[in-house]
JSON list of C-alpha atoms in Angstrom, two decimals:
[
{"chain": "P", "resi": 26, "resn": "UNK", "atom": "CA", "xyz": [-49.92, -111.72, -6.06]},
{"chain": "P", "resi": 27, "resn": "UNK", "atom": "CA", "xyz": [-49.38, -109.05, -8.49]},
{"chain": "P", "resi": 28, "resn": "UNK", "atom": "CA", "xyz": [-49.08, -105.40, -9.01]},
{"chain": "P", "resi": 29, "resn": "UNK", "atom": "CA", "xyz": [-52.69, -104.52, -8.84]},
{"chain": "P", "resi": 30, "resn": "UNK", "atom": "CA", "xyz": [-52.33, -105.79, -4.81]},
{"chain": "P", "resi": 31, "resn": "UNK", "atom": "CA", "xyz": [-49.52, -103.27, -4.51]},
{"chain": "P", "resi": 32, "resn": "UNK", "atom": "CA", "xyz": [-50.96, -99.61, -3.37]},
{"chain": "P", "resi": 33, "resn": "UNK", "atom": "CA", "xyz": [-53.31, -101.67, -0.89]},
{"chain": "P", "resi": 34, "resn": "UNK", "atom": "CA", "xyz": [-50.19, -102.96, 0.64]},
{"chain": "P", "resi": 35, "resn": "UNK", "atom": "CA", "xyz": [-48.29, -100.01, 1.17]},
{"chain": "P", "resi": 36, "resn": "UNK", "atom": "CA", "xyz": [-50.90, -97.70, 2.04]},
{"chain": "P", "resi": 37, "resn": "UNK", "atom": "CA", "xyz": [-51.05, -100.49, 4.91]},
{"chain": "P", "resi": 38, "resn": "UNK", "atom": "CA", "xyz": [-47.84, -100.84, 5.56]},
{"chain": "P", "resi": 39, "resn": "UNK", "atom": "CA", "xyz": [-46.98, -96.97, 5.51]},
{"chain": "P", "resi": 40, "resn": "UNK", "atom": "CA", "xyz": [-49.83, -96.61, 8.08]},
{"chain": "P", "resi": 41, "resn": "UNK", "atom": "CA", "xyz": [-48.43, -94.23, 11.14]},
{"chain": "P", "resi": 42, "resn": "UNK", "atom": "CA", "xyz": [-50.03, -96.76, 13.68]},
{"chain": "P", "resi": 43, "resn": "UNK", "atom": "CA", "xyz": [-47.33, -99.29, 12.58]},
{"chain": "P", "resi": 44, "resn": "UNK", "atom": "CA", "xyz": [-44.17, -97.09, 12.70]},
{"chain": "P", "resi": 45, "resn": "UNK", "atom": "CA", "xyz": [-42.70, -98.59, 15.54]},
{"chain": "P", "resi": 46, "resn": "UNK", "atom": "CA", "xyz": [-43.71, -102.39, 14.18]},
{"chain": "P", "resi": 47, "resn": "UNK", "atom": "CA", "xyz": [-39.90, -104.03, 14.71]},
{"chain": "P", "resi": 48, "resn": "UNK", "atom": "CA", "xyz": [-41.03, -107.45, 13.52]},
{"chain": "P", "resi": 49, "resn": "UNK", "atom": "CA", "xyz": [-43.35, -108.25, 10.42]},
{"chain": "P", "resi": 50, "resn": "UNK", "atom": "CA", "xyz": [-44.72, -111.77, 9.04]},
{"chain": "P", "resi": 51, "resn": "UNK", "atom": "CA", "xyz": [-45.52, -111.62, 5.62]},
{"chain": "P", "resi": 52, "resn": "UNK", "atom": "CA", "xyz": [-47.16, -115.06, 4.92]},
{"chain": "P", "resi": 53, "resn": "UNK", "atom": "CA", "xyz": [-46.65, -116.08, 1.31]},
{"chain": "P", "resi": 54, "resn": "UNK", "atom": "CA", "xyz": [-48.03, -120.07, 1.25]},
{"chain": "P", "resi": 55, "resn": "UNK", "atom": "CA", "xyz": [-51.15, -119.17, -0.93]},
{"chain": "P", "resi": 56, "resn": "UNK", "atom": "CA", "xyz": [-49.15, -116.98, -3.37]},
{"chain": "P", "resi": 57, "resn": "UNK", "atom": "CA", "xyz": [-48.67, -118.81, -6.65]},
{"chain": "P", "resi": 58, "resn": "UNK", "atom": "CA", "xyz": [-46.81, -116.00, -8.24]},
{"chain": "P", "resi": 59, "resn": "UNK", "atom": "CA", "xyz": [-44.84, -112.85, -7.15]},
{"chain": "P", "resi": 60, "resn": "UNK", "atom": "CA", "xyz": [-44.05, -109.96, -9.20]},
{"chain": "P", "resi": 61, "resn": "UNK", "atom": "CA", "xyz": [-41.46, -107.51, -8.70]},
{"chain": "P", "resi": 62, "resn": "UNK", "atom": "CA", "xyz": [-43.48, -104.52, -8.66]},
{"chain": "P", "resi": 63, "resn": "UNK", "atom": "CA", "xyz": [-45.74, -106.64, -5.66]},
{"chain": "P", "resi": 64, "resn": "UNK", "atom": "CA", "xyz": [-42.67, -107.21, -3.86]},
{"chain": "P", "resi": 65, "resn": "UNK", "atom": "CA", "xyz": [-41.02, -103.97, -4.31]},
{"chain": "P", "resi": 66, "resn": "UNK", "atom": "CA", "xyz": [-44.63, -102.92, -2.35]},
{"chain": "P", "resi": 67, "resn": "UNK", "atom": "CA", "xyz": [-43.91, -105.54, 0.11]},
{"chain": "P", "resi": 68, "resn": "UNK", "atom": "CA", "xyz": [-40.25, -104.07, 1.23]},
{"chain": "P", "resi": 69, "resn": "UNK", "atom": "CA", "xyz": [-40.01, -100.48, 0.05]},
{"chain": "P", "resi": 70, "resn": "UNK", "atom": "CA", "xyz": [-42.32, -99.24, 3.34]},
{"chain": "P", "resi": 71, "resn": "UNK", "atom": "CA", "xyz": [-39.54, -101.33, 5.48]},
{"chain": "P", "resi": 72, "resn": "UNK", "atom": "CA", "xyz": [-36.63, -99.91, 3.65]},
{"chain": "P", "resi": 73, "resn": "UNK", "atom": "CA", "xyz": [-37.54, -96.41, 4.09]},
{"chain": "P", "resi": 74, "resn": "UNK", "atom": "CA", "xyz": [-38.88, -95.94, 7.43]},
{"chain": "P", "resi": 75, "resn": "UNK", "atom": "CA", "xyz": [-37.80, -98.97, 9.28]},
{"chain": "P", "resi": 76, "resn": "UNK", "atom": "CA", "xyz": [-34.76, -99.27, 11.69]},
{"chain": "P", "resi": 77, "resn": "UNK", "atom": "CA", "xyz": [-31.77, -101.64, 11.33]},
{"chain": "P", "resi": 78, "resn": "UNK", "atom": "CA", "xyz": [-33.25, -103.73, 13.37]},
{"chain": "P", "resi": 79, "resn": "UNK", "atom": "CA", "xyz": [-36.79, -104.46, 11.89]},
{"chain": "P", "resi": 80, "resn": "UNK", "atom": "CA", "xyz": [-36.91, -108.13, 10.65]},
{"chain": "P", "resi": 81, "resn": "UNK", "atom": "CA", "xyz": [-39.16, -109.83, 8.04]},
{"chain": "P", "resi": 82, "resn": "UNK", "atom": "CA", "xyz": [-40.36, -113.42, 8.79]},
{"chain": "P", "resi": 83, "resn": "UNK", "atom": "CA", "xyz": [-41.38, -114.93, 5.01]},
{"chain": "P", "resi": 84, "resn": "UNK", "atom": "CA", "xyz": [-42.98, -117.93, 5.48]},
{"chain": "P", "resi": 85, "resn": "UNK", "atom": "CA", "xyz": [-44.10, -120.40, 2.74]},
{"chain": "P", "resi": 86, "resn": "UNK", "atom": "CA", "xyz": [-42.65, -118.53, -0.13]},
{"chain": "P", "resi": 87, "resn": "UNK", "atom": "CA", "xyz": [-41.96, -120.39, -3.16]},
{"chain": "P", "resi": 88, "resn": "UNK", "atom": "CA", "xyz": [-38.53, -120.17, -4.84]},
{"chain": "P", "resi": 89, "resn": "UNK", "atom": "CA", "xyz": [-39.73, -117.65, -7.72]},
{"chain": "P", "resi": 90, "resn": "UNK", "atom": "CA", "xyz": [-41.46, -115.54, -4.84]},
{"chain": "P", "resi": 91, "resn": "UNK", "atom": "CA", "xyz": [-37.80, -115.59, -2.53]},
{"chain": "P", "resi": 92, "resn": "UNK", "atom": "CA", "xyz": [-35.95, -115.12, -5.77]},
{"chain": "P", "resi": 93, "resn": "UNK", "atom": "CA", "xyz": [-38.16, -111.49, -6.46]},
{"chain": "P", "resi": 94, "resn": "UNK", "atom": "CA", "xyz": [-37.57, -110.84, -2.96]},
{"chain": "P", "resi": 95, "resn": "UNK", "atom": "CA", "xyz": [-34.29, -111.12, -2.76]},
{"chain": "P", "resi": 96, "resn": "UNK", "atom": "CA", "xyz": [-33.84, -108.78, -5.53]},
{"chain": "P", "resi": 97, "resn": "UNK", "atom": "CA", "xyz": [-35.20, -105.81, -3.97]},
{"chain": "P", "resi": 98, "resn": "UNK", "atom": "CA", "xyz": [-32.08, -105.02, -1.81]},
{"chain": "P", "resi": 99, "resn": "UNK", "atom": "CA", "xyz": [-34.09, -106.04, 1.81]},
{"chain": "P", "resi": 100, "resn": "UNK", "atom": "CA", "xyz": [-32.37, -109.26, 2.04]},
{"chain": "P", "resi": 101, "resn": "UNK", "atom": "CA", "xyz": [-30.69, -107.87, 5.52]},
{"chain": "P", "resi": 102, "resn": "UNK", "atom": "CA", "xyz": [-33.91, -107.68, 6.57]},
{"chain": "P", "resi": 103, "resn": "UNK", "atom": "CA", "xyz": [-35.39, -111.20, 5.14]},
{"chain": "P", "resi": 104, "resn": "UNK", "atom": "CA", "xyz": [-35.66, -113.96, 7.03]},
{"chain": "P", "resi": 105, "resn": "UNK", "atom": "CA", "xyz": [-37.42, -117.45, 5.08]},
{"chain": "P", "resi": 106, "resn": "UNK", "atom": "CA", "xyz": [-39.27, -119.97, 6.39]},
{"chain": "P", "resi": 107, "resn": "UNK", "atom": "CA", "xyz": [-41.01, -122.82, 5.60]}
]
């Protein structure tokens, strides 16, 4: 997954319909790769409009994807599965 995936995401994700959305699954098993600037996508809709208590189910990330996402500054909101 990589930057060119990145607008289509948060045009989705800033979508008024899913304002009030207090749980999200973002399900990463088929991503081989994950930039920053695809990740940044991911979280940056969460960080700005979402409440404290909005959580992020990851599931099937690999390491390298967790690692990006971890850097963005939403790991209160993170949670990782397998």
């Amino acid at each position: 997954m990589t930057g060119t995936a990145a607008r289509e995401i948060e045009e989705v994700m800033l979508d008024p319909a899913l304002r009030d959305v207090s749980e999200w699954v973002f399900d990463l098993s088929e991503a081989e790769r994950l930039d920053a600037i695809c990740a940044y996508a991911l979280v940056r809709p969460l960080l700005m409009t979402s409440s404290p208590d909005v959580v992020v189910h990851v599931r099937g990330a690999r390491e390298q994807a967790r690692e990006i996402l971890r850097h963005t500054g939403a790991a209160r909101l993170i949670r990782f599965e397998d």
